[in-house]
Short mmCIF file of C-alpha atoms in Angstrom, two decimals:
data_model
loop_
_atom_site.label_atom_id
_atom_site.label_comp_id
_atom_site.label_asym_id
_atom_site.label_seq_id
_atom_site.Cartn_x
_atom_site.Cartn_y
_atom_site.Cartn_z
CA MET A 656 0.07 -0.14 0.06
CA HIS A 657 1.21 3.41 -0.74
CA ARG A 658 1.02 5.92 2.19
CA ARG A 659 -0.68 9.06 1.12
CA HIS A 660 1.35 11.97 1.45
CA LYS A 661 -0.07 14.76 3.20
CA PRO A 662 0.59 18.13 1.66
CA GLY A 663 2.66 20.82 3.83
CA ALA A 664 1.78 24.18 4.81
CA SER A 665 3.70 25.57 2.31
CA GLU A 666 2.53 23.41 -0.56
CA HIS A 667 -1.14 24.04 0.61
CA LYS A 668 -0.72 27.79 0.34
CA ARG A 669 0.95 27.55 -2.94
CA ASP A 670 -2.02 25.51 -4.54
CA PHE A 671 -4.42 27.56 -3.04
CA ALA A 672 -2.97 30.69 -4.66
CA ALA A 673 -2.60 29.08 -7.93
CA GLN A 674 -6.30 28.32 -7.84
CA GLY A 675 -7.19 31.72 -7.49
CA GLY A 676 -7.87 32.07 -3.89
CA SER A 677 -6.94 34.73 -1.58
CA LEU A 678 -4.05 34.46 0.67
CA SER A 679 -5.24 35.35 4.41
CA VAL A 680 -2.34 37.18 6.34
CA PRO A 681 -2.82 37.58 10.10
CA HIS A 682 -4.15 41.10 10.95
CA ASN A 683 -1.40 41.83 13.44
CA GLU A 684 1.18 41.12 10.61
CA MET A 685 -0.47 43.62 8.37
CA ARG A 686 -0.95 46.25 10.76
CA SER A 687 2.78 46.29 11.81
CA PHE A 688 3.83 46.09 8.07
CA PHE A 689 1.67 49.26 7.31
CA ASN A 690 3.05 51.14 10.35
CA PHE A 691 6.73 50.52 9.46
CA SER A 692 6.04 51.73 5.65
CA GLN A 693 4.49 54.80 6.66
CA LEU A 694 7.30 55.58 9.05
CA VAL A 695 9.83 55.03 6.42
CA LEU A 696 7.88 57.23 3.83
CA SER A 697 7.69 60.04 6.27
CA ALA A 698 10.98 60.06 7.61
CA GLY A 699 12.80 61.06 4.38
CA HIS A 700 16.61 61.34 4.18
CA LEU A 701 18.20 60.16 7.66
CA LYS A 702 20.20 63.20 8.99
CA SER A 703 22.47 63.22 11.79
CA PRO A 704 21.32 65.51 14.70
CA PRO A 705 22.57 69.00 14.44
CA VAL A 706 25.70 69.82 16.57
CA LEU A 707 25.02 72.77 19.07
CA LYS A 708 27.67 75.37 18.75
CA HIS A 709 28.35 77.26 22.07
CA SER A 710 29.36 80.89 21.29
CA LYS A 711 31.68 82.63 23.56
CA VAL A 712 30.95 86.10 24.25
CA THR A 713 34.11 88.12 25.33
CA TYR A 714 33.29 90.87 27.98
CA PHE A 715 35.60 93.78 28.35
CA GLU A 716 36.70 95.52 31.83
CA VAL A 717 37.11 99.22 31.67
CA GLU A 718 39.52 100.43 34.34
CA ILE A 719 38.99 104.45 34.76
CA LEU A 720 41.82 106.32 36.17
CA ASP A 721 41.99 110.03 37.16
CA VAL A 722 43.87 111.89 34.61
CA GLN A 723 45.79 114.01 37.37
CA SER A 724 46.68 111.66 40.01
CA LYS A 725 46.44 108.49 37.84
CA LYS A 726 44.59 106.76 40.62
CA GLN A 727 41.83 104.03 39.88
CA ILE A 728 38.44 105.43 40.33
CA CYS A 729 36.39 102.70 39.42
CA ILE A 730 36.41 99.43 37.17
CA VAL A 731 33.40 98.91 34.74
CA ASP A 732 33.13 95.22 34.24
CA LYS A 733 31.15 92.85 31.95
CA VAL A 734 30.93 95.33 29.09
CA PRO A 735 29.75 93.72 25.74
CA PRO A 736 31.89 94.22 22.59
CA SER A 737 28.85 96.06 20.94
CA SER A 738 28.92 98.75 23.73
CA THR A 739 29.69 102.12 23.04
CA LEU A 740 31.49 104.81 25.19
CA LEU A 741 28.35 106.34 26.02
CA ASP A 742 27.15 103.17 27.59
CA VAL A 743 30.29 102.95 29.53
CA LYS A 744 29.74 106.54 30.73
CA HIS A 745 26.21 105.63 32.01
CA LYS A 746 27.56 102.65 33.78
CA PHE A 747 30.40 104.82 35.38
CA HIS A 748 27.35 107.48 36.32
CA LYS A 749 25.68 104.61 38.26
CA ALA A 750 28.93 103.82 40.33
CA CYS A 751 29.82 107.62 40.80
CA PRO A 752 26.42 109.57 40.63
CA GLN A 753 28.11 112.92 40.96
CA TRP A 754 29.38 112.90 37.35
CA TYR A 755 26.70 112.52 34.79
CA PRO A 756 27.59 111.46 31.30
CA SER A 757 27.57 114.65 29.58
CA ARG A 758 30.42 116.25 32.01
CA VAL A 759 32.76 112.85 31.62
CA GLY A 760 35.71 113.20 29.44
CA LEU A 761 37.52 109.98 28.60
CA GLN A 762 40.88 109.65 26.94
CA LEU A 763 42.97 106.69 25.87
CA GLU A 764 46.26 108.43 26.74
CA HIS A 765 47.12 111.15 29.29
CA ASN A 766 47.31 113.95 26.91
CA GLY A 767 45.39 112.61 24.22
CA PRO A 768 41.88 113.73 22.62
CA TYR A 769 38.54 113.09 24.02
CA LEU A 770 36.89 110.01 22.78
CA LYS A 771 33.56 110.35 21.14
CA ASP A 772 30.51 109.00 22.71
CA SER A 773 29.63 106.83 19.48
CA ILE A 774 33.00 105.18 19.27
CA SER A 775 32.77 101.34 19.79
CA ILE A 776 34.42 99.72 22.93
CA GLN A 777 35.79 96.70 20.63
CA SER A 778 37.58 99.36 18.54
CA LEU A 779 39.57 100.39 21.56
CA ALA A 780 40.54 97.04 23.03
CA VAL A 781 44.04 95.65 22.76
CA SER A 782 43.02 93.16 25.48
CA SER A 783 40.13 92.25 27.74
CA ILE A 784 40.99 95.27 30.03
CA ILE A 785 40.81 98.81 28.72
CA THR A 786 42.32 101.69 30.41
CA LEU A 787 40.68 104.98 30.04
CA TYR A 788 41.63 108.50 31.70
CA PHE A 789 38.80 110.59 33.41
CA THR A 790 38.61 114.16 33.09
CA ASP A 791 35.71 116.26 34.67
CA LEU A 792 34.43 118.64 31.98
CA GLY A 793 32.41 120.70 34.36
CA GLN A 794 28.99 121.82 34.01
CA GLN A 795 27.45 121.18 30.69
CA VAL A 796 24.63 122.44 28.77
CA SER A 797 22.97 120.94 25.38
CA TRP A 798 23.79 122.81 22.19
CA THR A 799 20.21 123.53 21.47
CA THR A 800 19.88 125.42 25.01
CA PHE A 801 23.27 127.08 24.01
CA PHE A 802 21.86 128.45 20.83
CA LEU A 803 18.53 129.27 22.28
CA THR A 804 19.65 131.32 24.85
CA GLU A 805 22.54 133.11 22.91
CA TYR A 806 20.12 134.19 20.15
CA SER A 807 16.99 135.21 22.29
CA GLY A 808 18.80 137.69 24.31
CA PRO A 809 19.77 139.99 21.42
CA LEU A 810 16.22 139.52 20.11
CA LEU A 811 14.58 140.84 23.49
CA ILE A 812 17.17 143.38 24.35
CA TYR A 813 16.85 145.23 21.11
CA LEU A 814 13.21 145.51 21.40
CA LEU A 815 13.69 146.99 24.86
CA PHE A 816 15.81 149.64 23.34
CA TYR A 817 13.35 150.18 20.47
CA ILE A 818 10.44 151.14 22.66
CA ARG A 819 12.69 153.69 24.23
CA LEU A 820 12.13 152.87 27.93
CA SER A 821 12.03 155.81 30.28
CA THR A 822 15.10 154.25 32.27
CA ILE A 823 17.08 154.34 29.09
CA TYR A 824 16.23 157.39 27.38
CA ASP A 825 14.82 160.87 28.11
CA GLN A 826 11.15 160.79 27.58
CA VAL A 827 10.75 164.48 26.79
CA GLU A 828 13.61 164.10 24.09
CA SER A 829 12.18 160.85 22.98
CA MET A 830 8.65 162.60 22.33
CA LYS A 831 10.17 165.60 20.50
CA ASN A 832 12.55 163.99 18.12
CA PHE A 833 11.10 162.07 14.99
CA ARG A 834 12.21 158.72 14.04
CA HIS A 835 13.87 158.24 10.82
CA PRO A 836 12.47 155.19 8.82
CA VAL A 837 15.76 153.68 8.92
CA VAL A 838 15.15 153.25 12.60
CA HIS A 839 12.16 150.95 12.05
CA LEU A 840 13.75 149.13 9.38
CA ALA A 841 16.85 148.43 11.34
CA CYS A 842 14.77 147.00 14.07
CA PHE A 843 12.95 144.86 11.58
CA CYS A 844 16.14 143.57 10.08
CA HIS A 845 17.75 143.02 13.37
CA CYS A 846 14.93 141.01 14.54
CA LEU A 847 14.56 138.89 11.54
CA HIS A 848 18.04 137.87 11.79
CA TYR A 849 17.93 136.69 15.27
CA ALA A 850 14.48 135.10 14.60
CA ARG A 851 15.67 133.13 11.73
CA HIS A 852 18.62 131.77 13.85
CA LEU A 853 16.01 130.81 16.64
CA LEU A 854 13.69 129.05 14.12
CA GLU A 855 16.75 127.29 12.34
CA THR A 856 17.82 125.88 15.77
CA LEU A 857 14.49 124.49 16.52
CA PHE A 858 13.53 123.05 13.10
CA VAL A 859 16.51 123.00 10.71
CA HIS A 860 19.83 122.08 12.55
CA LYS A 861 19.97 118.69 14.13
CA PHE A 862 22.25 118.30 17.13
CA SER A 863 23.39 114.65 17.99
CA GLY A 864 22.84 115.23 21.68
CA GLY A 865 26.31 116.82 22.15
CA HIS A 866 26.99 119.35 24.92
CA THR A 867 29.42 122.21 25.65
CA PRO A 868 30.70 123.65 28.80
CA LEU A 869 28.41 126.28 30.35
CA LYS A 870 31.40 128.80 30.48
CA ASN A 871 31.17 128.77 26.75
CA MET A 872 27.61 129.74 26.79
CA ILE A 873 28.15 132.44 29.06
CA LYS A 874 31.17 133.93 27.24
CA GLY A 875 28.84 133.74 23.92
CA CYS A 876 25.91 135.37 25.57
CA ALA A 877 28.15 138.26 27.10
CA PHE A 878 29.47 138.83 23.52
CA TYR A 879 25.90 138.78 21.54
CA TRP A 880 23.96 140.67 24.37
CA GLY A 881 26.73 143.20 25.26
CA PHE A 882 27.13 144.22 21.50
CA THR A 883 23.30 144.22 20.96
CA SER A 884 22.90 146.59 23.76
CA TRP A 885 25.47 148.77 22.41
CA ILE A 886 24.05 148.82 18.89
CA ALA A 887 20.65 149.25 20.00
CA TYR A 888 21.32 151.98 22.14
CA TYR A 889 22.74 154.06 19.36
CA ILE A 890 20.40 153.24 16.49
CA ASN A 891 17.38 153.98 18.67
CA HIS A 892 18.66 157.02 20.35
CA PRO A 893 16.54 160.16 19.89
CA ARG A 894 19.67 162.07 18.52
CA TYR A 895 20.38 159.31 15.96
CA THR A 896 21.38 160.74 12.49
CA PRO A 897 20.19 158.79 9.19
CA PRO A 898 22.92 157.77 6.86
CA SER A 899 24.93 160.25 4.79
CA PHE A 900 23.37 159.34 1.32
CA GLY A 901 19.79 158.98 2.57
CA HIS A 902 17.25 156.60 1.20
CA ARG A 903 19.28 155.47 -1.64
CA GLN A 904 21.91 154.05 0.64
CA VAL A 905 19.31 152.59 3.07
CA SER A 906 17.37 150.79 0.31
CA PHE A 907 20.65 149.32 -1.38
CA ALA A 908 21.86 148.05 1.92
CA ALA A 909 18.51 146.65 3.22
CA LEU A 910 17.99 144.85 -0.17
CA ALA A 911 21.50 143.22 0.16
CA PHE A 912 20.98 142.38 3.94
CA LEU A 913 17.59 140.50 2.94
CA MET A 914 19.25 138.61 0.21
CA CYS A 915 22.08 137.52 2.42
CA GLU A 916 19.61 136.52 5.14
CA ALA A 917 17.78 134.35 2.57
CA GLY A 918 20.80 132.96 0.96
CA ASN A 919 22.06 131.91 4.69
CA HIS A 920 18.72 129.98 5.37
CA PHE A 921 18.72 128.21 2.03
CA ILE A 922 22.39 127.26 2.54
CA ASN A 923 21.63 125.69 6.11
CA VAL A 924 18.40 124.01 4.61
CA THR A 925 20.84 122.33 2.09
CA LEU A 926 23.46 121.42 4.45
CA ALA A 927 21.00 120.10 6.93
CA GLN A 928 19.52 117.65 4.00
CA GLN A 929 22.79 116.69 3.06
CA ASN A 930 23.85 115.58 6.55
CA HIS A 931 20.67 113.50 7.13
CA SER A 932 20.06 112.02 3.77
CA GLY A 933 22.33 109.29 4.25
CA PHE A 934 24.70 110.33 1.26
CA LYS A 935 27.71 111.90 3.03
CA ALA A 936 30.50 110.88 0.36
CA CYS A 937 30.39 113.82 -1.69
CA PHE A 938 30.65 117.74 -1.13
CA PRO A 939 27.38 119.69 -0.85
CA SER A 940 26.42 120.58 -4.16
CA PRO A 941 24.22 123.63 -5.61
CA THR A 942 20.70 122.87 -6.19
CA TYR A 943 18.23 124.59 -8.54
CA ASN A 944 17.98 127.56 -5.87
CA PRO A 945 20.23 130.31 -7.12
CA PHE A 946 21.11 131.10 -3.32
CA THR A 947 23.01 127.88 -3.33
CA TRP A 948 25.14 128.40 -6.42
CA LEU A 949 27.66 130.09 -4.10
CA PHE A 950 28.75 126.42 -3.46
CA LEU A 951 30.59 126.60 -6.75
CA LEU A 952 33.03 129.26 -5.51
CA VAL A 953 33.29 128.64 -1.87
CA SER A 954 33.17 125.73 0.67
CA CYS A 955 31.42 127.64 3.63
CA PRO A 956 28.80 129.96 1.70
CA ASN A 957 26.78 130.36 4.96
CA TYR A 958 29.53 132.43 6.82
CA THR A 959 29.82 134.26 3.35
CA TYR A 960 26.16 135.43 3.75
CA GLU A 961 26.23 135.97 7.65
CA VAL A 962 29.21 138.38 6.93
CA GLY A 963 27.36 139.83 4.04
CA SER A 964 24.37 140.35 6.38
CA TRP A 965 26.16 142.43 9.03
CA ILE A 966 28.33 144.49 6.46
CA SER A 967 24.86 145.49 4.87
CA PHE A 968 23.42 146.25 8.28
CA THR A 969 26.45 148.33 8.83
CA VAL A 970 26.03 150.22 5.48
CA MET A 971 22.28 150.76 6.30
CA THR A 972 22.61 152.11 9.80
CA GLN A 973 25.96 154.03 9.53
CA THR A 974 26.98 153.54 13.22
CA LEU A 975 30.32 152.82 14.86
CA PRO A 976 29.22 149.73 17.04
CA VAL A 977 27.61 147.94 14.04
CA GLY A 978 30.84 148.36 12.29
CA ILE A 979 33.07 147.06 14.94
CA PHE A 980 30.60 144.04 15.41
CA ALA A 981 30.83 143.44 11.82
CA PHE A 982 34.62 143.40 11.85
CA LEU A 983 34.80 140.94 14.68
CA MET A 984 32.29 138.77 13.01
CA VAL A 985 34.45 138.83 9.76
CA ILE A 986 37.43 137.46 11.57
CA GLN A 987 35.36 134.93 13.50
CA MET A 988 33.82 133.47 10.42
CA CYS A 989 37.15 133.51 8.73
CA LEU A 990 38.72 131.40 11.24
CA TRP A 991 35.68 129.04 11.55
CA ALA A 992 35.66 128.88 7.51
CA LYS A 993 39.45 127.99 7.24
CA LYS A 994 38.91 125.22 9.94
CA LYS A 995 36.11 123.65 8.03
CA HIS A 996 37.73 124.11 4.86
CA GLN A 997 40.71 122.16 6.05
CA ILE A 998 38.22 119.47 6.99
CA TYR A 999 36.58 119.51 3.65
CA LEU A 1000 39.98 119.26 1.67
CA LYS A 1001 40.79 116.07 3.50
CA ARG A 1002 37.42 114.37 2.82
CA PHE A 1003 36.70 115.72 -0.55
CA TYR A 1004 39.99 116.88 -2.11
CA PRO A 1005 39.20 116.88 -5.62
CA GLU A 1006 36.07 118.77 -5.26
CA VAL A 1007 37.25 121.43 -2.88
CA ARG A 1008 40.66 122.05 -4.09
CA ARG A 1009 39.86 124.91 -6.39
CA LYS A 1010 37.30 126.43 -4.10
CA ALA A 1011 38.01 129.39 -1.50
CA ALA A 1012 37.02 128.87 2.19
CA MET A 1013 34.57 132.12 2.70
CA ILE A 1014 35.36 134.76 0.32
CA PRO A 1015 35.68 133.86 -3.37
CA ILE A 1016 39.39 134.46 -4.68
CA ILE A 1017 40.43 136.71 -1.57
CA PHE A 1018 40.18 133.95 1.08
#
């Protein structure tokens, strides 16, 4: 007898599949295979985990010494590299409240120049310890306060003389003598000049938070206020005599004065736009405004117009105090123009080399 061979499990499955039957796979195996395939598809490329980089921030220590005794005043520690000198001054003020930042002068060397507040600490560092020398600059005032005080005084002082106070002039003589039209015109021109300065200080000139010693403001006020009192006393005096050439001299000088005032204003507006437009790589160029065409001849036309205003005012009033004041203004403006011209030569040599500083051809 032949023993009947029982088909194995593998053969049974193969025969069942060949007959068109469906192969039943256990439910648990199908689920695990499906989960594994989804995991592979969603994983994408296998990447190694990123390596964390630990950035090291170097802090500086600023040692502040007295410029005279060279003794240590304090140490400002943990100063970040991105800090400026103004940040160090604020921290120094916290350690020494009697010295606020505006009166603190810091130097790299004993007799070196004072460092600007905007300078970066990292640019000063040779090592992790920075040594600076401290100088007390004294009482300070802002530039806005400086100019507003300096220019508001002449405006008010001149008006006090113009109304002829009884404490200044004899009232009987004031009532008898007739005022020449040039007296009223001089008051208008003088007030216009200083009103323009005040308005430009408030709305045109932009000051970067700088300060100046209080003694400078006192000297400036003494100069402008004193000369204004002297000038206004003579022009508004009841015995004032008009110019020698009469109406023609006054009209010509007044027209020149107004043109210089207009030119000075437009030059200041042009310089303000140049400084805050972000394009500082070229010398200020003239615009379509004819008053700015003076840039073609001189590098400091605002000083040229300022001197022209006072020379015209001298011709218009024909008084000795105004002439002396105009002469001193010419000297002062020439010194400022020469200093500024040297700065322009270093920055814009090809454009400025053929220009004069303030007066065309002469200076």
